[in-house]
C-alpha cells in the first residue's frame, strides 16, 4: 500500500489522510494499520490529563519545545469535546501550539471526541500508532479534561501526567476517583499562584494515604507553563520516570496491559458495529427500540434475541 | 453505518489585525452546523495556516481578514497550498473586503468571499455544497 510507505517516511499528507480515514471508520484505515503495526512500539507515549483550564495545552506546547531542544521529534494528539447536541466541535488546542506549526519535527493533530462507538481510546490509539510508525520519538496525548474517558485514554499511554492547579478547592476531590491511580507524574501548574504549596502538600498527603505502589510513588513537579518555569525539570522527570519504569521491568507489564485494553476495545467496537449494522439493515433496530419504549419488550430479552439471531 | 465522514474546516486569521470576532462567530456557527472547526487563533502567517491545514487534513479553509491586506494574504495561502500539491481544499474568505477586489480574489483561487452582513447560514450552505464534490 502506497500510503503505508509514505507514512513510514514521515510524509505529512499521508499521515494526515490516514488519520482522517481512521476517524471516519474507513476500511482502508484498517488495512493500513495492519501493515503499520509491526513498525510501532518505538515512540514514548505520554498522556496528559487534568481539569479544563489547568494548562494542558500550554504544558504540551512547552514540553514540545523542550524535547525539540533535545533533538527529539514530537507528535501531538489534542482532543477536544464534540457537542452532543449538534455533533460539531471547536478544536482550539493549536492556538497554544503555534510556535511549532512550521517545525517539520512536530506533527500536531486535533481530534474531536465524536460519538466513538467502542470509545475514544481506540481512535486515539490508532492515531498515535500512525505517529509512532512515522518515527515520532515522543508522542503527547492531551485529553479533553473531564470524565471517565480520560482514564481510558491514558491507559493507552506509557506514562501519564496528571495536571492540577492551586485554588480549585475541589481539585483533590476531582482527582480522587481513578485519576490518582493512573498518574505516573503529577504537575501542579500555575505554581506562582497562591496556594500552590498547599496543593503539593495535599497531593503528597493523598499519595501517602494510599497503598505503597510497587513502582514507587509518582513525583510531583511545579510549573508555570507560559513562562516555561519548571518545564526542563518536568521533561527530565518524564525521561527519568520512564527509565525507572524500564529498569524495574514495568515496561513489559504495561505493554501487556495496553495490548489487552486495546484488543478488548477493538473487539468490542467491531462486534458491536457488525451486530448493529445487521440490525439496522434488516430494520429490526428501530422496531425493537419502539417495543422497549412501549414496555412491550424488556431490553435484556431484546439483547439476547439480537445475539441469538447472530448465533451467539 | 460504514464510513462516517465529518467535514473539517480550518478557520484562520492571517495577518496582524486583532479583530477575531468575525472568525469566532463563523467558528461557532460552523460548530453548531455539525462541522469540526479547527481554530488556530490570531496573527497567523500563510505558511502556518497551510501547515495546519495539511496536518489537520481539512476539507476547507476559511480566512478572515480585516486589516486590508487580503489581496496579499488570501492568494498567498492558495499559492502555498498548490506548491505543496494540495488542490482539493476549498478556500473561502471573509471580512471588510471591497467589492472591486472580489473578482481578483476569485481569480486567485479563493472560491467565495463573504462580506459583512452575510448570514452565517449562507457560508455554511456554501461549504456544504462545495466539499461534497471533493474527491477522496
mmCIF file of N, CA and C in Angstrom, chain A residues 48-142:
data_model
loop_
_atom_site.group_PDB
_atom_site.id
_atom_site.type_symbol
_atom_site.label_atom_id
_atom_site.label_comp_id
_atom_site.label_asym_id
_atom_site.label_seq_id
_atom_site.Cartn_x
_atom_site.Cartn_y
_atom_site.Cartn_z
ATOM 1 N N UNK A 48 -1.498 13.309 28.847
ATOM 2 C CA UNK A 48 -1.562 14.490 29.715
ATOM 3 C C UNK A 48 -3.028 14.777 29.997
ATOM 4 N N UNK A 49 -3.403 14.713 31.263
ATOM 5 C CA UNK A 49 -4.802 14.937 31.593
ATOM 6 C C UNK A 49 -4.921 15.855 32.809
ATOM 7 N N UNK A 50 -6.125 16.345 33.038
ATOM 8 C CA UNK A 50 -6.362 17.280 34.131
ATOM 9 C C UNK A 50 -7.594 18.107 33.831
ATOM 10 N N UNK A 51 -8.106 18.838 34.805
ATOM 11 C CA UNK A 51 -9.361 19.573 34.599
ATOM 12 C C UNK A 51 -9.236 20.670 33.536
ATOM 13 N N UNK A 52 -10.363 21.064 32.916
ATOM 14 C CA UNK A 52 -10.332 22.106 31.884
ATOM 15 C C UNK A 52 -9.704 23.392 32.433
ATOM 16 N N UNK A 53 -8.850 23.998 31.651
ATOM 17 C CA UNK A 53 -8.263 25.270 32.055
ATOM 18 C C UNK A 53 -7.044 25.138 32.944
ATOM 19 N N UNK A 54 -6.573 23.904 33.181
ATOM 20 C CA UNK A 54 -5.425 23.742 34.085
ATOM 21 C C UNK A 54 -4.108 23.969 33.342
ATOM 22 N N UNK A 55 -4.188 24.146 32.018
ATOM 23 C CA UNK A 55 -2.972 24.466 31.269
ATOM 24 C C UNK A 55 -2.369 23.313 30.499
ATOM 25 N N UNK A 56 -3.191 22.334 30.139
ATOM 26 C CA UNK A 56 -2.673 21.155 29.425
ATOM 27 C C UNK A 56 -2.043 21.546 28.088
ATOM 28 N N UNK A 57 -2.740 22.403 27.328
ATOM 29 C CA UNK A 57 -2.224 22.780 26.008
ATOM 30 C C UNK A 57 -0.913 23.540 26.127
ATOM 31 N N UNK A 58 -0.847 24.469 27.068
ATOM 32 C CA UNK A 58 0.368 25.256 27.241
ATOM 33 C C UNK A 58 1.516 24.372 27.699
ATOM 34 N N UNK A 59 1.228 23.445 28.591
ATOM 35 C CA UNK A 59 2.252 22.493 29.033
ATOM 36 C C UNK A 59 2.737 21.639 27.866
ATOM 37 N N UNK A 60 1.790 21.160 27.059
ATOM 38 C CA UNK A 60 2.131 20.355 25.893
ATOM 39 C C UNK A 60 3.052 21.146 24.970
ATOM 40 N N UNK A 61 2.684 22.401 24.754
ATOM 41 C CA UNK A 61 3.468 23.288 23.899
ATOM 42 C C UNK A 61 4.885 23.446 24.441
ATOM 43 N N UNK A 62 4.993 23.714 25.737
ATOM 44 C CA UNK A 62 6.299 23.957 26.340
ATOM 45 C C UNK A 62 7.147 22.687 26.391
ATOM 46 N N UNK A 63 6.500 21.570 26.678
ATOM 47 C CA UNK A 63 7.228 20.299 26.705
ATOM 48 C C UNK A 63 7.767 19.981 25.321
ATOM 49 N N UNK A 64 6.949 20.274 24.302
ATOM 50 C CA UNK A 64 7.371 20.035 22.923
ATOM 51 C C UNK A 64 8.637 20.833 22.625
ATOM 52 N N UNK A 65 8.610 22.108 23.027
ATOM 53 C CA UNK A 65 9.777 22.959 22.810
ATOM 54 C C UNK A 65 11.017 22.359 23.492
ATOM 55 N N UNK A 66 10.823 21.890 24.700
ATOM 56 C CA UNK A 66 11.936 21.320 25.465
ATOM 57 C C UNK A 66 12.481 20.047 24.788
ATOM 58 N N UNK A 67 11.568 19.178 24.369
ATOM 59 C CA UNK A 67 12.012 17.945 23.707
ATOM 60 C C UNK A 67 12.670 18.242 22.363
ATOM 61 N N UNK A 68 12.181 19.259 21.667
ATOM 62 C CA UNK A 68 12.789 19.636 20.388
ATOM 63 C C UNK A 68 14.201 20.131 20.607
ATOM 64 N N UNK A 69 14.408 20.891 21.707
ATOM 65 C CA UNK A 69 15.755 21.356 22.056
ATOM 66 C C UNK A 69 16.690 20.172 22.238
ATOM 67 N N UNK A 70 16.132 19.098 22.783
ATOM 68 C CA UNK A 70 16.930 17.896 22.989
ATOM 69 C C UNK A 70 17.046 17.053 21.721
ATOM 70 N N UNK A 71 16.528 17.586 20.601
ATOM 71 C CA UNK A 71 16.680 16.917 19.314
ATOM 72 C C UNK A 71 15.680 15.808 19.034
ATOM 73 N N UNK A 72 14.643 15.699 19.866
ATOM 74 C CA UNK A 72 13.663 14.624 19.655
ATOM 75 C C UNK A 72 12.495 15.121 18.808
ATOM 76 N N UNK A 73 11.983 14.230 17.947
ATOM 77 C CA UNK A 73 10.801 14.605 17.179
ATOM 78 C C UNK A 73 9.557 14.337 18.031
ATOM 79 N N UNK A 74 8.504 15.140 17.781
ATOM 80 C CA UNK A 74 7.335 15.092 18.652
ATOM 81 C C UNK A 74 6.047 14.989 17.832
ATOM 82 N N UNK A 75 5.162 14.118 18.266
ATOM 83 C CA UNK A 75 3.817 14.056 17.704
ATOM 84 C C UNK A 75 2.830 14.433 18.802
ATOM 85 N N UNK A 76 1.809 15.189 18.442
ATOM 86 C CA UNK A 76 0.830 15.623 19.443
ATOM 87 C C UNK A 76 -0.582 15.253 18.974
ATOM 88 N N UNK A 77 -1.340 14.646 19.856
ATOM 89 C CA UNK A 77 -2.765 14.434 19.590
ATOM 90 C C UNK A 77 -3.518 15.238 20.648
ATOM 91 N N UNK A 78 -4.283 16.213 20.223
ATOM 92 C CA UNK A 78 -5.010 17.073 21.158
ATOM 93 C C UNK A 78 -6.510 16.845 20.986
ATOM 94 N N UNK A 79 -7.143 16.400 22.044
ATOM 95 C CA UNK A 79 -8.561 16.045 21.943
ATOM 96 C C UNK A 79 -9.436 17.132 22.576
ATOM 97 N N UNK A 80 -10.478 17.514 21.871
ATOM 98 C CA UNK A 80 -11.470 18.468 22.380
ATOM 99 C C UNK A 80 -12.856 17.840 22.242
ATOM 100 N N UNK A 81 -13.810 18.321 23.036
ATOM 101 C CA UNK A 81 -15.118 17.648 23.025
ATOM 102 C C UNK A 81 -15.992 17.973 21.815
ATOM 103 N N UNK A 82 -16.751 16.976 21.386
ATOM 104 C CA UNK A 82 -17.790 17.163 20.375
ATOM 105 C C UNK A 82 -19.070 17.569 21.097
ATOM 106 N N UNK A 83 -19.804 18.508 20.525
ATOM 107 C CA UNK A 83 -21.083 18.883 21.118
ATOM 108 C C UNK A 83 -22.066 17.726 20.958
ATOM 109 N N UNK A 84 -22.643 17.262 22.067
ATOM 110 C CA UNK A 84 -23.590 16.158 21.956
ATOM 111 C C UNK A 84 -24.887 16.595 21.273
ATOM 112 N N UNK A 85 -25.075 17.897 21.107
ATOM 113 C CA UNK A 85 -26.329 18.393 20.521
ATOM 114 C C UNK A 85 -26.249 18.546 19.017
ATOM 115 N N UNK A 86 -25.102 19.032 18.522
ATOM 116 C CA UNK A 86 -25.009 19.284 17.082
ATOM 117 C C UNK A 86 -24.027 18.352 16.380
ATOM 118 N N UNK A 87 -23.185 17.657 17.154
ATOM 119 C CA UNK A 87 -22.170 16.806 16.528
ATOM 120 C C UNK A 87 -20.965 17.593 16.054
ATOM 121 N N UNK A 88 -21.022 18.916 16.212
ATOM 122 C CA UNK A 88 -19.897 19.754 15.799
ATOM 123 C C UNK A 88 -18.910 19.930 16.936
ATOM 124 N N UNK A 89 -17.773 20.532 16.607
ATOM 125 C CA UNK A 89 -16.760 20.741 17.637
ATOM 126 C C UNK A 89 -15.877 21.914 17.262
ATOM 127 N N UNK A 90 -15.393 22.611 18.276
ATOM 128 C CA UNK A 90 -14.349 23.607 18.037
ATOM 129 C C UNK A 90 -13.064 23.068 18.644
ATOM 130 N N UNK A 91 -12.077 22.846 17.780
ATOM 131 C CA UNK A 91 -10.813 22.274 18.219
ATOM 132 C C UNK A 91 -9.804 23.414 18.256
ATOM 133 N N UNK A 92 -9.466 23.847 19.463
ATOM 134 C CA UNK A 92 -8.696 25.088 19.567
ATOM 135 C C UNK A 92 -7.375 24.913 20.308
ATOM 136 N N UNK A 93 -6.932 23.672 20.481
ATOM 137 C CA UNK A 93 -5.691 23.469 21.222
ATOM 138 C C UNK A 93 -4.468 24.001 20.482
ATOM 139 N N UNK A 94 -4.598 24.096 19.159
ATOM 140 C CA UNK A 94 -3.454 24.571 18.370
ATOM 141 C C UNK A 94 -3.097 26.011 18.668
ATOM 142 N N UNK A 95 -4.071 26.779 19.173
ATOM 143 C CA UNK A 95 -3.811 28.194 19.475
ATOM 144 C C UNK A 95 -2.560 28.318 20.336
ATOM 145 N N UNK A 96 -2.430 27.415 21.312
ATOM 146 C CA UNK A 96 -1.298 27.493 22.246
ATOM 147 C C UNK A 96 -0.038 26.827 21.678
ATOM 148 N N UNK A 97 -0.149 26.251 20.500
ATOM 149 C CA UNK A 97 0.998 25.495 19.971
ATOM 150 C C UNK A 97 1.512 26.081 18.664
ATOM 151 N N UNK A 98 1.178 27.343 18.429
ATOM 152 C CA UNK A 98 1.511 27.961 17.147
ATOM 153 C C UNK A 98 2.993 27.956 16.827
ATOM 154 N N UNK A 99 3.822 28.053 17.861
ATOM 155 C CA UNK A 99 5.266 28.160 17.589
ATOM 156 C C UNK A 99 5.821 26.924 16.892
ATOM 157 N N UNK A 100 5.064 25.816 16.929
ATOM 158 C CA UNK A 100 5.582 24.596 16.308
ATOM 159 C C UNK A 100 5.020 24.344 14.916
ATOM 160 N N UNK A 101 4.157 25.261 14.434
ATOM 161 C CA UNK A 101 3.448 24.914 13.203
ATOM 162 C C UNK A 101 4.370 24.843 11.993
ATOM 163 N N UNK A 102 5.528 25.463 12.062
ATOM 164 C CA UNK A 102 6.419 25.400 10.901
ATOM 165 C C UNK A 102 7.600 24.446 11.123
ATOM 166 N N UNK A 103 7.586 23.754 12.238
ATOM 167 C CA UNK A 103 8.671 22.825 12.564
ATOM 168 C C UNK A 103 8.354 21.442 11.991
ATOM 169 N N UNK A 104 9.186 20.993 11.059
ATOM 170 C CA UNK A 104 8.939 19.702 10.411
ATOM 171 C C UNK A 104 9.082 18.534 11.390
ATOM 172 N N UNK A 105 9.712 18.793 12.537
ATOM 173 C CA UNK A 105 9.893 17.738 13.535
ATOM 174 C C UNK A 105 8.707 17.592 14.479
ATOM 175 N N UNK A 106 7.653 18.373 14.226
ATOM 176 C CA UNK A 106 6.467 18.308 15.085
ATOM 177 C C UNK A 106 5.225 18.102 14.227
ATOM 178 N N UNK A 107 4.414 17.132 14.596
ATOM 179 C CA UNK A 107 3.145 16.922 13.894
ATOM 180 C C UNK A 107 2.025 17.041 14.925
ATOM 181 N N UNK A 108 1.099 17.957 14.678
ATOM 182 C CA UNK A 108 0.005 18.175 15.624
ATOM 183 C C UNK A 108 -1.320 17.780 14.970
ATOM 184 N N UNK A 109 -2.106 16.998 15.658
ATOM 185 C CA UNK A 109 -3.423 16.651 15.134
ATOM 186 C C UNK A 109 -4.482 16.904 16.203
ATOM 187 N N UNK A 110 -5.528 17.626 15.817
ATOM 188 C CA UNK A 110 -6.652 17.861 16.724
ATOM 189 C C UNK A 110 -7.711 16.807 16.477
ATOM 190 N N UNK A 111 -8.273 16.280 17.543
ATOM 191 C CA UNK A 111 -9.324 15.260 17.396
ATOM 192 C C UNK A 111 -10.547 15.652 18.214
ATOM 193 N N UNK A 112 -11.705 15.409 17.642
ATOM 194 C CA UNK A 112 -12.932 15.624 18.404
ATOM 195 C C UNK A 112 -13.351 14.286 19.009
ATOM 196 N N UNK A 113 -14.017 14.340 20.152
ATOM 197 C CA UNK A 113 -14.384 13.081 20.803
ATOM 198 C C UNK A 113 -15.403 12.289 19.982
ATOM 199 N N UNK A 114 -16.177 13.019 19.126
ATOM 200 C CA UNK A 114 -17.260 12.408 18.336
ATOM 201 C C UNK A 114 -18.075 11.477 19.222
ATOM 202 N N UNK A 115 -18.783 10.549 18.635
ATOM 203 C CA UNK A 115 -19.503 9.614 19.494
ATOM 204 C C UNK A 115 -18.895 8.248 19.321
ATOM 205 N N UNK A 116 -17.573 8.161 19.482
ATOM 206 C CA UNK A 116 -16.891 6.930 19.128
ATOM 207 C C UNK A 116 -17.498 5.698 19.777
ATOM 208 N N UNK A 117 -18.032 4.856 18.930
ATOM 209 C CA UNK A 117 -18.542 3.556 19.366
ATOM 210 C C UNK A 117 -17.339 2.742 19.767
ATOM 211 N N UNK A 118 -17.288 2.244 20.962
ATOM 212 C CA UNK A 118 -16.095 1.481 21.329
ATOM 213 C C UNK A 118 -15.047 2.389 21.920
ATOM 214 N N UNK A 119 -15.439 3.657 22.117
ATOM 215 C CA UNK A 119 -14.587 4.523 22.909
ATOM 216 C C UNK A 119 -13.597 5.340 22.128
ATOM 217 N N UNK A 120 -13.304 6.475 22.680
ATOM 218 C CA UNK A 120 -12.340 7.386 22.076
ATOM 219 C C UNK A 120 -10.946 6.787 22.123
ATOM 220 N N UNK A 121 -10.702 5.962 23.138
ATOM 221 C CA UNK A 121 -9.360 5.438 23.339
ATOM 222 C C UNK A 121 -8.849 4.729 22.090
ATOM 223 N N UNK A 122 -9.720 3.975 21.421
ATOM 224 C CA UNK A 122 -9.270 3.201 20.266
ATOM 225 C C UNK A 122 -8.861 4.123 19.129
ATOM 226 N N UNK A 123 -9.699 5.102 18.819
ATOM 227 C CA UNK A 123 -9.375 6.033 17.735
ATOM 228 C C UNK A 123 -8.093 6.793 18.060
ATOM 229 N N UNK A 124 -7.955 7.211 19.325
ATOM 230 C CA UNK A 124 -6.752 7.935 19.723
ATOM 231 C C UNK A 124 -5.534 7.035 19.549
ATOM 232 N N UNK A 125 -5.671 5.791 19.971
ATOM 233 C CA UNK A 125 -4.558 4.855 19.888
ATOM 234 C C UNK A 125 -4.139 4.632 18.438
ATOM 235 N N UNK A 126 -5.118 4.517 17.550
ATOM 236 C CA UNK A 126 -4.794 4.331 16.137
ATOM 237 C C UNK A 126 -4.021 5.527 15.584
ATOM 238 N N UNK A 127 -4.458 6.738 15.967
ATOM 239 C CA UNK A 127 -3.772 7.941 15.502
ATOM 240 C C UNK A 127 -2.360 7.989 16.089
ATOM 241 N N UNK A 128 -2.233 7.603 17.356
ATOM 242 C CA UNK A 128 -0.914 7.538 17.996
ATOM 243 C C UNK A 128 -0.022 6.537 17.240
ATOM 244 N N UNK A 129 -0.585 5.433 16.828
ATOM 245 C CA UNK A 129 0.182 4.430 16.084
ATOM 246 C C UNK A 129 0.721 4.978 14.771
ATOM 247 N N UNK A 130 -0.063 5.842 14.130
ATOM 248 C CA UNK A 130 0.403 6.462 12.890
ATOM 249 C C UNK A 130 1.635 7.323 13.184
ATOM 250 N N UNK A 131 1.561 8.113 14.245
ATOM 251 C CA UNK A 131 2.695 8.968 14.620
ATOM 252 C C UNK A 131 3.910 8.120 14.977
ATOM 253 N N UNK A 132 3.644 7.037 15.686
ATOM 254 C CA UNK A 132 4.696 6.115 16.118
ATOM 255 C C UNK A 132 5.384 5.478 14.902
ATOM 256 N N UNK A 133 4.578 4.950 13.996
ATOM 257 C CA UNK A 133 5.133 4.289 12.812
ATOM 258 C C UNK A 133 5.867 5.285 11.921
ATOM 259 N N UNK A 134 5.469 6.569 12.005
ATOM 260 C CA UNK A 134 6.123 7.598 11.190
ATOM 261 C C UNK A 134 7.421 8.075 11.841
ATOM 262 N N UNK A 135 7.734 7.521 13.014
ATOM 263 C CA UNK A 135 9.032 7.799 13.618
ATOM 264 C C UNK A 135 9.074 8.911 14.650
ATOM 265 N N UNK A 136 7.901 9.377 15.084
ATOM 266 C CA UNK A 136 7.918 10.405 16.131
ATOM 267 C C UNK A 136 8.397 9.774 17.442
ATOM 268 N N UNK A 137 9.379 10.420 18.076
ATOM 269 C CA UNK A 137 10.024 9.802 19.242
ATOM 270 C C UNK A 137 9.243 10.016 20.535
ATOM 271 N N UNK A 138 8.643 11.197 20.652
ATOM 272 C CA UNK A 138 7.813 11.471 21.822
ATOM 273 C C UNK A 138 6.407 11.770 21.321
ATOM 274 N N UNK A 139 5.415 11.097 21.872
ATOM 275 C CA UNK A 139 4.038 11.337 21.432
ATOM 276 C C UNK A 139 3.221 11.795 22.630
ATOM 277 N N UNK A 140 2.746 13.035 22.547
ATOM 278 C CA UNK A 140 1.987 13.613 23.652
ATOM 279 C C UNK A 140 0.497 13.545 23.320
ATOM 280 N N UNK A 141 -0.271 12.957 24.220
ATOM 281 C CA UNK A 141 -1.719 12.858 24.007
ATOM 282 C C UNK A 141 -2.404 13.723 25.054
ATOM 283 N N UNK A 142 -3.011 14.806 24.590
ATOM 284 C CA UNK A 142 -3.662 15.723 25.514
ATOM 285 C C UNK A 142 -5.154 15.436 25.520
#
